[in-house]
Coordinates of C-alpha atoms in Angstrom, one line a residue:
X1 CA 108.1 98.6 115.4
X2 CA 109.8 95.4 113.9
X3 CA 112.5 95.3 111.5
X4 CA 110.7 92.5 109.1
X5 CA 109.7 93.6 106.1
X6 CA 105.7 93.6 106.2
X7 CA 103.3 94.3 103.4
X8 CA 100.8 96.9 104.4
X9 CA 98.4 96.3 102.1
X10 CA 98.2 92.4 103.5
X11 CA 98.1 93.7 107.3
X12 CA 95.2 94.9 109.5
X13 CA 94.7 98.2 111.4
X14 CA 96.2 97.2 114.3
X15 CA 99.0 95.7 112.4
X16 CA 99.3 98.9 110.6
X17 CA 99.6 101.0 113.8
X18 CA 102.1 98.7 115.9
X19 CA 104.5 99.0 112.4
X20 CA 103.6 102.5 112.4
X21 CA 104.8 104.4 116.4
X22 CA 107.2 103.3 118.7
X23 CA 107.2 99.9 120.6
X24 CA 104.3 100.2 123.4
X25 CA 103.7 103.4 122.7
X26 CA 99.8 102.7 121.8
X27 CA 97.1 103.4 123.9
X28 CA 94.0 102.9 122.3
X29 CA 90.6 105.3 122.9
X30 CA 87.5 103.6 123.1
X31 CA 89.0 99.9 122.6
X32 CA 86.7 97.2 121.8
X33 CA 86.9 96.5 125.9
X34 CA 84.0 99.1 125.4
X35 CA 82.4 97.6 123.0
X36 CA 80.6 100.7 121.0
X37 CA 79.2 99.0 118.1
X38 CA 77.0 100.0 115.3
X39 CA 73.0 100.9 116.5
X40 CA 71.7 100.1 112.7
X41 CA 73.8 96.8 111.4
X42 CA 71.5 94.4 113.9
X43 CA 68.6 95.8 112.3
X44 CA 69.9 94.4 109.1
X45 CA 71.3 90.8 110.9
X46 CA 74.8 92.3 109.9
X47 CA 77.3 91.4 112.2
X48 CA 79.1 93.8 114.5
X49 CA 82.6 94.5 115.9
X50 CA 83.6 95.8 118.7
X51 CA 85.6 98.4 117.5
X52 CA 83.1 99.5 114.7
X53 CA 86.1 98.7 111.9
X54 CA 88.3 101.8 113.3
X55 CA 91.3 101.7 115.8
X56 CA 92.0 105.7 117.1
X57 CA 94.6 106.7 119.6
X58 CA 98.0 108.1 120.8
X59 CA 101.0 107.2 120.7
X60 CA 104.6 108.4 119.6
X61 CA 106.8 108.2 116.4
X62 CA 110.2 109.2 117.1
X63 CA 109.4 110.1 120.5
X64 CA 107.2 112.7 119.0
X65 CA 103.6 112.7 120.7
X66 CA 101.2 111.7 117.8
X67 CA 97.6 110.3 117.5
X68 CA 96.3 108.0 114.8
X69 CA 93.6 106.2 113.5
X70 CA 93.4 103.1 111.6
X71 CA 90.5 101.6 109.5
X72 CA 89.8 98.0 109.5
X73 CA 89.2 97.1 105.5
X74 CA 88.1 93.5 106.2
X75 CA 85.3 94.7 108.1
X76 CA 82.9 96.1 105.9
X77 CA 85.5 97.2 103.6
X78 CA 86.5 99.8 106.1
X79 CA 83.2 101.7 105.8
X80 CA 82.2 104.7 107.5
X81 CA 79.1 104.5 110.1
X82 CA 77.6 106.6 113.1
X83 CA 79.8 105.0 115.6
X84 CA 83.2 104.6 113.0
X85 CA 82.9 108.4 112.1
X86 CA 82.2 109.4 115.4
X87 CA 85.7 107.8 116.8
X88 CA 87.2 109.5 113.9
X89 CA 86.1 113.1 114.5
X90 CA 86.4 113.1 117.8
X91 CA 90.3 112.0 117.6
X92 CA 90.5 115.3 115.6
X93 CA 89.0 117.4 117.4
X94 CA 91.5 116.5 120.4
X95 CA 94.5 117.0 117.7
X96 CA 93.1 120.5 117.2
X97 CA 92.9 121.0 121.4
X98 CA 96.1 119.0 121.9
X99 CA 97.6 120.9 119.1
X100 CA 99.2 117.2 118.2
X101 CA 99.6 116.0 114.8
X102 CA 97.4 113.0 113.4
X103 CA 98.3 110.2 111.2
X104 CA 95.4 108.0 109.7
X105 CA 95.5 104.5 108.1
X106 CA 93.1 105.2 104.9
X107 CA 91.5 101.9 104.0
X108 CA 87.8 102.3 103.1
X109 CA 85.0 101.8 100.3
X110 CA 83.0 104.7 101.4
X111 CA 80.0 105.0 103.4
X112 CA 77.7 102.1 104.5
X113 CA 74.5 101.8 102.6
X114 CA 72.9 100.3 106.0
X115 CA 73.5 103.9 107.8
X116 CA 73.7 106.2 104.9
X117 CA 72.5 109.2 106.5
X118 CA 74.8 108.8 109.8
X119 CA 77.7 108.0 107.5
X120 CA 76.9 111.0 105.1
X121 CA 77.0 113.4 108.2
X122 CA 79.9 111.6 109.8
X123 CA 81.8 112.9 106.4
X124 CA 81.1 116.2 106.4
X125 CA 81.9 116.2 110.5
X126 CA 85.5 114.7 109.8
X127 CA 85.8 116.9 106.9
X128 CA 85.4 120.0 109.0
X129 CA 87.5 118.7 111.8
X130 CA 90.2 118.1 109.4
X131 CA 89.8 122.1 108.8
X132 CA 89.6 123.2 111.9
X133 CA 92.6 121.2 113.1
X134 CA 94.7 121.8 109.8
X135 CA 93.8 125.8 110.7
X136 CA 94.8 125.8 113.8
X137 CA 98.5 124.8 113.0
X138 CA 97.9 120.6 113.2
X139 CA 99.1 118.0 110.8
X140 CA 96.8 115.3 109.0
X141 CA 98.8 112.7 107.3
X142 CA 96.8 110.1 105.3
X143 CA 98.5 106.7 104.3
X144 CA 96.6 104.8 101.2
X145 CA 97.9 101.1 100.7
X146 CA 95.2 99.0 101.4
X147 CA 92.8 96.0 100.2
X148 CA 89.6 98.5 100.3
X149 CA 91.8 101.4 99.0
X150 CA 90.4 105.2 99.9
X151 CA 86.9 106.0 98.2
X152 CA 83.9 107.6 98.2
X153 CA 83.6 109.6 101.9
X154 CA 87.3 108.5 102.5
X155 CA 88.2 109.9 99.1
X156 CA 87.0 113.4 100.1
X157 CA 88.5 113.2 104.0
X158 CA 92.4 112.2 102.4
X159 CA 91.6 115.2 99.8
X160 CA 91.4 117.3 103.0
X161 CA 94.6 116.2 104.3
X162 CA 98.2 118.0 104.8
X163 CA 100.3 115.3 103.0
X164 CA 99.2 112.3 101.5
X165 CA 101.5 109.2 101.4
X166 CA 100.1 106.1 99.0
X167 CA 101.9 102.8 97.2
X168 CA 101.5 101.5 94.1
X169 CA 97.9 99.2 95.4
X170 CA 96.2 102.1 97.1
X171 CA 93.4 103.7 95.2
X172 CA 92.0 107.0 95.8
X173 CA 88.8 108.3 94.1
X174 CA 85.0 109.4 95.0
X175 CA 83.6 107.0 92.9
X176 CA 84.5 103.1 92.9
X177 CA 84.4 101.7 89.8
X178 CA 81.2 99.7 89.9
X179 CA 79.4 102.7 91.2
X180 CA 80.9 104.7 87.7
X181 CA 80.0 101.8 85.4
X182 CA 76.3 101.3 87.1
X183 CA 75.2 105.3 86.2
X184 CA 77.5 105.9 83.3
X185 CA 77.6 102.3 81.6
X186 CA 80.4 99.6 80.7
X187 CA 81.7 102.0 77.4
X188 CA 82.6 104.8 80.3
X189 CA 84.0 102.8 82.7
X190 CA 84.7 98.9 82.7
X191 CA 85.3 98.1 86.7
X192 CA 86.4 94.6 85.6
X193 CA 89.4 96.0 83.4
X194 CA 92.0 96.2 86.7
X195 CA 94.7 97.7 84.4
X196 CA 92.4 100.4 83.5
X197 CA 91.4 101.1 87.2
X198 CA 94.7 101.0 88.3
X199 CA 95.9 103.2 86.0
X200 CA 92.9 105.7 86.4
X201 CA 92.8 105.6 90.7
X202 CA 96.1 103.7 91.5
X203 CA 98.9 105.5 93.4
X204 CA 101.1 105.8 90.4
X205 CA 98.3 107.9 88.4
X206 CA 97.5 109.9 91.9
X207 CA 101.0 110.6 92.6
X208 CA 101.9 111.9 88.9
X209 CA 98.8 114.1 88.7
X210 CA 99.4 115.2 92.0
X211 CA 96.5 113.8 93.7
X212 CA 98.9 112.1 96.1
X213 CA 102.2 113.4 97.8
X214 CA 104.8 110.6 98.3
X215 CA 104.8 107.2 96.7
X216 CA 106.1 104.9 99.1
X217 CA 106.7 100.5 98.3
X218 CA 104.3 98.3 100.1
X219 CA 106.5 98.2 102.8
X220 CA 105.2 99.2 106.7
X221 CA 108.5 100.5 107.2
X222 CA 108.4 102.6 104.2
X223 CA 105.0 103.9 105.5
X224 CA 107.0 104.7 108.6
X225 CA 109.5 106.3 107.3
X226 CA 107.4 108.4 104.7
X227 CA 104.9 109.5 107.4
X228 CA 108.1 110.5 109.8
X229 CA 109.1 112.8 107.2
X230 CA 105.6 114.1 106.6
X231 CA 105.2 115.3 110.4
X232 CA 108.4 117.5 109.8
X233 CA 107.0 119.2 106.9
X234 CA 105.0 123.0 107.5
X235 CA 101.8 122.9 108.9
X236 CA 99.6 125.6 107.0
X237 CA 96.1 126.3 105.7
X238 CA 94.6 129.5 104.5
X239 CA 93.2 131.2 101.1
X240 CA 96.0 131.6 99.5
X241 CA 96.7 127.1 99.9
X242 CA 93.0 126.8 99.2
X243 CA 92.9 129.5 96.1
X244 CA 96.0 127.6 94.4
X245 CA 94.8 124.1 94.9
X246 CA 91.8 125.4 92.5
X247 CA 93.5 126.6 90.1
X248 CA 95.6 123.6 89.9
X249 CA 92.8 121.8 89.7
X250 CA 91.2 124.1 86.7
X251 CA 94.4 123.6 85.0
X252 CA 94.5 120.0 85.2
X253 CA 90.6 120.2 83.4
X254 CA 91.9 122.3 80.8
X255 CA 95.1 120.0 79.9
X256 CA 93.4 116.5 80.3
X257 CA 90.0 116.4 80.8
X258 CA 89.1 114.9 77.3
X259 CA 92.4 112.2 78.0
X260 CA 90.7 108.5 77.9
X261 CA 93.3 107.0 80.0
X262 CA 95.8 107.5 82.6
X263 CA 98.6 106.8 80.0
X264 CA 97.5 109.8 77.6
X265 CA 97.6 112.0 80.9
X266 CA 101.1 110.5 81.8
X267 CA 102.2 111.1 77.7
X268 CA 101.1 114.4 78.2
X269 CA 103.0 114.9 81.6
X270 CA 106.3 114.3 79.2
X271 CA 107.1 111.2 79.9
X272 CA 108.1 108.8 77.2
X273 CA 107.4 106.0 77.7
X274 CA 104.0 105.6 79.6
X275 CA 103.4 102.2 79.0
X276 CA 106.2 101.0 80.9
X277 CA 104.4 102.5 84.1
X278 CA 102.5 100.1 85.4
X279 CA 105.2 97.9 85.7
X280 CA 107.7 99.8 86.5
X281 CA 109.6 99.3 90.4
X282 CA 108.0 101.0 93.1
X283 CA 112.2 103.0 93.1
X284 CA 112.3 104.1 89.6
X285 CA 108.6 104.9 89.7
X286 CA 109.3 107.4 92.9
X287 CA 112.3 108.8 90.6
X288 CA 110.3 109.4 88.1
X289 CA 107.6 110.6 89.7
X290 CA 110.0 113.2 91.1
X291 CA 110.6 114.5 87.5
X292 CA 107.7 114.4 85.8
X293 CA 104.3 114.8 88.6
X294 CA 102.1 117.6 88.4
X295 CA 103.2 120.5 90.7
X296 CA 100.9 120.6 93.8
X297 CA 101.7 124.5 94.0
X298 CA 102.3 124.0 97.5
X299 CA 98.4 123.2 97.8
X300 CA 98.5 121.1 100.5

């Protein structure tokens, strides 16, 4: 890992993963050596890659045995396919056999239209292997920070996870914005208004409303450090989790459902000044945030 300050939202998935474990600890699974590409992109004259936008494999953090995943978000905005999913699920199901905790580098639009139905099932596959992993005692850390941010499909798979760790430019929702304003119209949603986005899928809004578990500065290091602590933190999932992350959920309908904007949810969260938010240092915001978020109820 280097010691330079590095932006992850500007870096790649391999980028993101060298920052991420210890010096040459990486060794990649199915590395574009073997090049497993997408069956269905040709079909459309789409171009390929090698490693089907998604780098999976194991390494350590602290010395601690670990295996991660990356998505590529300049490929296809990071979208899931047959062959992307496929590396995905199968890196959990090894975590559940290995019993070894996962950290994955979030940075997708959703699913690609070109392989819809492969990338629809590949969803509910990783969903489930999440599960079954999480149940059987293993960590899933998700870091959001990048260009593509963490929707549709990908939205749903870092709902799923143990701790979520995001910065101020990741975005996590099921819908984009486009997709919102195309079946709902402009007057819902304007995708072009960035504030407005921001301040309704950013990682401020996520982390006060508890969507989101640490806010972390666009920093690799930070990511590092963030996702260190994470892999420390009690491995559970059973009723109980899942019965109090719906009920957090039904209360968070009841108190803000009719709010219009992310600063009428953050006025209601107490704190006075919600404008100031948006601009407001990634420090003080994590201070803050501390103070004021939503309680998660342990439902993670």
């Amino acid at each position: 890992m280097s010691n330079v300050r590095q932006s992850w939202y500007e870096a790649g998935a391999r980028e993101r993963i060298t920052a991420l474990v210890d010096a040459a600890s990486f060794a990649e699974f199915i590395g574009p050596e073997r090049r497993e590409i997408s069956p269905h992109l040709g079909i459309f004259d789409l171009p390929a890659q090698f490693d089907d936008g998604i780098v999976v494999g194991a390494a350590t953090i602290d010395g601690t045995p670990v295996l991660v995943a990356a998505q590529e978000g300049r490929f296809m905005g990071g979208a899931f396919g047959e062959v992307h999913g496929a590396k995905l699920t199968a890196l959990l199901r090894a975590a559940k056999a290995l019993q070894r905790d996962v950290v994955i580098a979030f940075d997708t639009g959703g699913v690609r239209l070109q392989e819809a139905n492969a990338g629809e099932i590949a969803i509910a596959e990783i969903m489930r292997a999440v599960a079954e992993a999480r149940m059987a005692g293993v960590r899933v850390v998700g870091l959001i920070g990048g260009r593509a941010g963490c929707y549709g499909g990908g939205g749903l798979i870092a709902g799923c996870c143990s701790t979520l760790i995001v910065s101020e430019q990741g975005r996590i929702s099921v819908s984009g914005p486009e997709v919102i304003e195309t079946n709902k119209g402009v007057e819902e949603f304007d995708s072009r208004d960035r504030g407005f986005v921001w301040r309704t899928m950013g990682g401020k809004h996520r982390t006060l409303i508890g969507g989101a578990d640490v806010f972390v500065d666009d920093d690799a290091t930070a990511f590092r450090d963030a996702a260190r602590a994470a892999l420390t933190r009690p491995a559970a999932l059973d009723a109980a989790m899942l019965s109090a992350e719906q009920a957090r959920l039904e209360r968070r309908i009841a108190r803000f459902g009719e709010s219009p904007d992310g600063i009428d949810i953050w006025r209601g969260l107490g704190i006075a000044d919600p404008q100031a938010i948006p601009d407001m240092p990634a420090a003080s915001f994590a201070t803050l945030a501390a103070q004021y978020r939503e309680s998660a109820d342990d439902a993670r």
